[in-house]
């Protein structure tokens, strides 16, 4: 029974993590698409590393673009908010579930 | 058209799959029949999920994740719109936490763009904000659809 419980807990945690990872990947894709549409120079700063994304079109004169740099706190807050939203909805449904 | 029967849950197909396949083969292959089969599959999955507490909670988890992603995308576009109102860099911070920095293009770019574009202020403002507003509108419609989806699924019969 203990092994079953441990397995169930590990599976649930993995499912939660996988869900958040897929959701964050989808959010990243959305942000990249929006940056391209809005002609925005997007940056993400994690620790001492800065990752920047430029939109380049070969047929136009390069013009300085507005830039948005996301810091570590924003990335962490995004993960936490996504997990909290999903886990909150799941917990609410689990507690208020009634057989159909 | 009978291949659509494979979209139904396995337990449902074990019980009713044979009968449904025979029925579908006797019917003309129309678009309406295909749509009925798709809606029927959605209802079968809904009933399967609703009957199980864990599956129901998992469905709510996925729904919550979708809502969170859309809300964050709306916040991202809103921060860009808020940053564009100022010609100086804008820091978004809360207490000791620094979340993001928006830096608008240099003043000379703005001036040259103003010279190149039509000098009607309303038109210029509309051009500047139009992509952001369009994105916000699309995200709002998407969020409304995601929020209404469970109720819509419940109302299917």
XYZ file of N, CA and C in Angstrom, chain B residues 26-147:
366
model
N -24.973 2.668 -42.855
C -26.262 2.720 -43.552
C -26.653 4.157 -43.919
N -26.021 5.134 -43.257
C -26.393 6.535 -43.493
C -25.528 7.129 -44.607
N -26.046 8.138 -45.320
C -25.223 8.795 -46.338
C -24.094 9.588 -45.677
N -22.908 9.576 -46.299
C -21.741 10.254 -45.717
C -21.825 11.761 -45.848
N -22.627 12.367 -45.009
C -22.799 13.820 -45.069
C -21.994 14.513 -43.987
N -21.832 15.833 -44.184
C -21.090 16.650 -43.219
C -21.795 16.645 -41.857
N -23.128 16.712 -41.894
C -23.911 16.758 -40.653
C -23.715 15.508 -39.820
N -23.626 14.357 -40.486
C -23.436 13.092 -39.759
C -22.064 13.111 -39.063
N -21.063 13.606 -39.792
C -19.717 13.709 -39.216
C -19.698 14.604 -38.000
N -20.391 15.743 -38.096
C -20.452 16.663 -36.959
C -21.157 16.013 -35.769
N -22.251 15.282 -36.061
C -22.967 14.584 -34.984
C -22.057 13.586 -34.277
N -21.241 12.877 -35.078
C -20.334 11.896 -34.483
C -19.281 12.581 -33.617
N -18.782 13.734 -34.086
C -17.774 14.474 -33.307
C -18.360 14.964 -31.987
N -19.561 15.540 -32.060
C -20.217 16.029 -30.831
C -20.501 14.855 -29.897
N -20.922 13.734 -30.489
C -21.193 12.539 -29.685
C -19.943 12.058 -28.959
N -18.801 12.106 -29.655
C -17.543 11.691 -29.022
C -17.198 12.622 -27.865
N -17.408 13.950 -28.078
C -17.138 14.924 -27.002
C -18.021 14.633 -25.789
N -19.296 14.305 -26.047
C -20.214 14.010 -24.931
C -19.786 12.735 -24.199
N -19.363 11.716 -24.988
C -18.933 10.454 -24.372
C -17.714 10.684 -23.467
N -16.757 11.495 -23.944
C -15.580 11.796 -23.116
C -15.970 12.615 -21.896
N -16.883 13.574 -22.090
C -17.333 14.403 -20.962
C -17.939 13.529 -19.865
N -18.797 12.587 -20.269
C -19.437 11.716 -19.279
C -18.410 10.842 -18.564
N -17.423 10.378 -19.356
C -16.370 9.535 -18.787
C -15.560 10.311 -17.747
N -15.235 11.560 -18.091
C -14.421 12.390 -17.190
C -15.232 12.770 -15.959
N -16.487 13.130 -16.159
C -17.315 13.582 -15.028
C -17.604 12.465 -14.044
N -17.589 11.209 -14.541
C -17.913 10.089 -13.661
C -16.758 9.729 -12.734
N -15.550 10.229 -13.036
C -14.376 9.875 -12.247
C -13.822 11.130 -11.563
N -13.636 11.037 -10.259
C -13.196 12.213 -9.502
C -11.810 12.699 -9.932
N -10.878 11.748 -10.102
C -9.504 12.139 -10.452
C -9.429 12.720 -11.861
N -10.152 12.063 -12.792
C -10.153 12.576 -14.172
C -10.771 13.969 -14.224
N -11.817 14.162 -13.424
C -12.485 15.453 -13.371
C -11.526 16.538 -12.861
N -10.762 16.196 -11.821
C -9.788 17.150 -11.276
C -8.679 17.421 -12.295
N -8.271 16.383 -13.035
C -7.229 16.567 -14.055
C -7.722 17.505 -15.162
N -8.978 17.325 -15.557
C -9.567 18.216 -16.561
C -9.583 19.651 -16.082
N -9.945 19.835 -14.799
C -9.968 21.189 -14.228
C -8.559 21.771 -14.186
N -7.552 20.911 -13.940
C -6.150 21.362 -13.902
C -5.740 21.902 -15.274
N -6.062 21.148 -16.317
C -5.714 21.584 -17.685
C -6.438 22.887 -18.027
N -7.699 22.974 -17.617
C -8.476 24.191 -17.861
C -7.841 25.388 -17.143
N -7.440 25.174 -15.887
C -6.788 26.238 -15.118
C -5.489 26.692 -15.774
N -4.724 25.739 -16.308
C -3.469 26.090 -16.983
C -3.739 26.957 -18.213
N -4.764 26.582 -18.984
C -5.103 27.357 -20.194
C -5.473 28.796 -19.816
N -6.288 28.932 -18.761
C -6.699 30.275 -18.319
C -5.477 31.082 -17.873
N -4.565 30.421 -17.124
C -3.371 31.116 -16.626
C -2.506 31.607 -17.783
N -2.324 30.773 -18.804
C -1.490 31.154 -19.948
C -2.094 32.355 -20.670
N -3.404 32.318 -20.881
C -4.054 33.427 -21.594
C -3.998 34.715 -20.779
N -4.203 34.602 -19.461
C -4.138 35.800 -18.601
C -2.742 36.412 -18.639
N -1.718 35.563 -18.616
C -0.344 36.083 -18.639
C -0.015 36.721 -19.983
N -0.557 36.158 -21.065
C -0.343 36.769 -22.383
C -1.006 38.147 -22.435
N -2.186 38.266 -21.819
C -2.871 39.565 -21.776
C -2.048 40.566 -20.954
N -1.499 40.108 -19.829
C -0.656 40.991 -19.001
C 0.564 41.448 -19.801
N 1.174 40.538 -20.571
C 2.369 40.873 -21.365
C 2.051 41.998 -22.358
N 0.961 41.847 -23.109
C 0.596 42.877 -24.104
C 0.229 44.183 -23.400
N -0.452 44.079 -22.253
C -0.841 45.291 -21.513
C 0.389 46.050 -21.017
N 1.421 45.313 -20.566
C 2.648 45.972 -20.094
C 3.329 46.717 -21.237
N 3.304 46.121 -22.430
C 3.900 46.795 -23.599
C 3.124 48.079 -23.895
N 1.799 47.987 -23.847
C 0.970 49.180 -24.113
C 1.242 50.261 -23.072
N 1.358 49.846 -21.813
C 1.611 50.827 -20.746
C 2.983 51.470 -20.939
N 3.970 50.679 -21.351
C 5.320 51.202 -21.550
C 5.408 52.174 -22.704
N 4.581 51.981 -23.711
C 4.628 52.840 -24.887
C 4.111 54.247 -24.610
N 3.437 54.420 -23.486
C 2.897 55.752 -23.169
C 3.999 56.723 -22.763
N 5.138 56.184 -22.363
C 6.224 57.053 -21.914
C 7.405 56.968 -22.882
N 8.164 58.079 -22.981
C 9.347 58.057 -23.851
C 10.577 57.586 -23.082
N 10.432 57.416 -21.750
C 11.546 56.941 -20.924
C 11.384 55.439 -20.652
N 12.482 54.752 -20.324
C 12.369 53.332 -19.949
C 11.456 53.154 -18.734
N 10.657 52.114 -18.769
C 9.724 51.841 -17.667
C 10.131 50.555 -16.969
N 10.299 50.640 -15.647
C 10.607 49.443 -14.844
C 9.322 48.962 -14.185
N 9.048 47.667 -14.328
C 7.888 47.090 -13.643
C 8.420 46.339 -12.441
N 8.184 46.889 -11.263
C 8.688 46.253 -10.046
C 7.621 46.274 -8.963
N 7.769 45.308 -8.062
C 6.855 45.203 -6.931
C 7.728 44.958 -5.707
N 7.864 45.970 -4.862
C 8.755 45.852 -3.698
C 10.181 45.591 -4.178
N 10.819 44.561 -3.626
C 12.211 44.300 -4.026
C 12.324 43.545 -5.357
N 11.191 43.119 -5.910
C 11.231 42.275 -7.109
C 11.120 43.113 -8.382
N 12.102 42.931 -9.256
C 12.110 43.627 -10.542
C 11.630 42.634 -11.599
N 10.462 42.892 -12.173
C 9.869 41.914 -13.090
C 10.291 42.114 -14.536
N 10.256 43.362 -15.010
C 10.555 43.578 -16.424
C 10.915 45.037 -16.651
N 11.579 45.299 -17.784
C 11.910 46.673 -18.176
C 11.497 46.869 -19.623
N 10.757 47.939 -19.868
C 10.380 48.272 -21.244
C 11.159 49.512 -21.657
N 11.866 49.409 -22.772
C 12.631 50.560 -23.287
C 12.056 50.937 -24.650
N 11.469 52.127 -24.760
C 10.922 52.548 -26.057
C 12.046 52.866 -27.034
N 11.781 52.959 -28.339
C 12.828 53.309 -29.295
C 13.322 54.729 -29.029
N 14.568 55.051 -29.457
C 15.096 56.396 -29.217
C 14.201 57.471 -29.827
N 14.359 58.695 -29.297
C 13.487 59.792 -29.715
C 13.589 60.068 -31.217
N 14.831 59.956 -31.795
C 14.989 60.284 -33.220
C 14.208 59.324 -34.112
N 14.071 58.078 -33.649
C 13.284 57.118 -34.445
C 11.826 57.531 -34.437
N 11.362 57.940 -33.243
C 9.964 58.365 -33.128
C 9.704 59.586 -34.017
N 10.664 60.536 -33.984
C 10.482 61.759 -34.775
C 10.473 61.446 -36.270
N 11.410 60.568 -36.704
C 11.460 60.253 -38.138
C 10.204 59.495 -38.553
N 9.724 58.625 -37.643
C 8.487 57.913 -37.969
C 7.318 58.882 -38.077
N 7.341 59.890 -37.175
C 6.273 60.893 -37.227
C 6.320 61.642 -38.545
N 7.563 61.953 -39.018
C 7.698 62.699 -40.265
C 7.262 61.852 -41.455
N 7.571 60.533 -41.384
C 7.239 59.662 -42.509
C 5.737 59.396 -42.591
N 5.120 59.263 -41.438
C 3.709 58.897 -41.433
C 2.830 60.121 -41.680
N 1.538 59.830 -41.862
C 0.586 60.927 -42.008
C 0.593 61.749 -40.732
N 0.487 63.056 -40.867
C 0.622 63.906 -39.692
C -0.712 64.137 -38.982
N -1.629 63.268 -39.211
C -2.882 63.362 -38.461
C -2.700 62.573 -37.165
N -2.900 63.246 -36.039
C -2.604 62.633 -34.751
C -3.440 61.376 -34.499
N -4.729 61.459 -34.803
C -5.625 60.332 -34.547
C -5.161 59.097 -35.311
N -4.800 59.320 -36.572
C -4.362 58.207 -37.410
C -3.081 57.591 -36.843
N -2.196 58.470 -36.352
C -0.926 57.994 -35.819
C -1.143 57.150 -34.562
N -2.010 57.653 -33.693
C -2.302 56.918 -32.464
C -2.927 55.566 -32.799
N -3.835 55.579 -33.765
C -4.492 54.336 -34.155
C -3.480 53.337 -34.710
N -2.517 53.849 -35.510
C -1.513 52.962 -36.087
C -0.630 52.370 -35.005
N -0.302 53.173 -33.976
C 0.598 52.713 -32.926
C -0.058 51.653 -32.054
N -1.322 51.862 -31.762
C -1.985 50.986 -30.803
C -2.755 49.840 -31.454
N -2.923 49.925 -32.743
C -3.790 48.939 -33.410
C -3.333 47.487 -33.224
N -2.045 47.159 -33.446
C -1.645 45.748 -33.274
C -1.883 45.252 -31.852
N -1.550 46.098 -30.855
C -1.738 45.686 -29.455
C -3.214 45.475 -29.143
N -4.046 46.420 -29.628
C -5.486 46.291 -29.365
C -6.053 45.049 -30.055
N -5.572 44.787 -31.285
C -6.042 43.599 -32.004
C -5.647 42.335 -31.250
N -4.406 42.302 -30.753
C -3.952 41.127 -29.988
C -4.757 40.969 -28.704
N -4.987 42.110 -28.012
C -5.766 42.044 -26.764
C -7.179 41.552 -27.041
N -7.769 42.034 -28.135
C -9.117 41.593 -28.496
C -9.153 40.108 -28.777
N -8.166 39.632 -29.553
C -8.129 38.196 -29.888
C -7.941 37.362 -28.620
N -7.058 37.840 -27.728
C -6.829 37.094 -26.481
C -8.077 37.104 -25.598
N -8.776 38.236 -25.582
C -10.010 38.328 -24.795
C -11.068 37.362 -25.292
N -11.208 37.281 -26.616
C -12.190 36.347 -27.200
C -11.805 34.906 -26.865
N -10.487 34.614 -26.986
C -9.994 33.265 -26.687
C -10.245 32.903 -25.225
N -9.975 33.880 -24.325
C -10.169 33.637 -22.890
C -11.650 33.400 -22.595
N -12.521 34.190 -23.223
C -13.963 34.005 -23.011
C -14.380 32.612 -23.487
N -13.826 32.175 -24.616
C -14.138 30.845 -25.136
C -13.683 29.747 -24.191
N -12.460 29.909 -23.651
C -11.930 28.891 -22.724
C -12.748 28.868 -21.441
N -13.135 30.069 -20.946
C -13.923 30.119 -19.710
C -15.316 29.522 -19.906
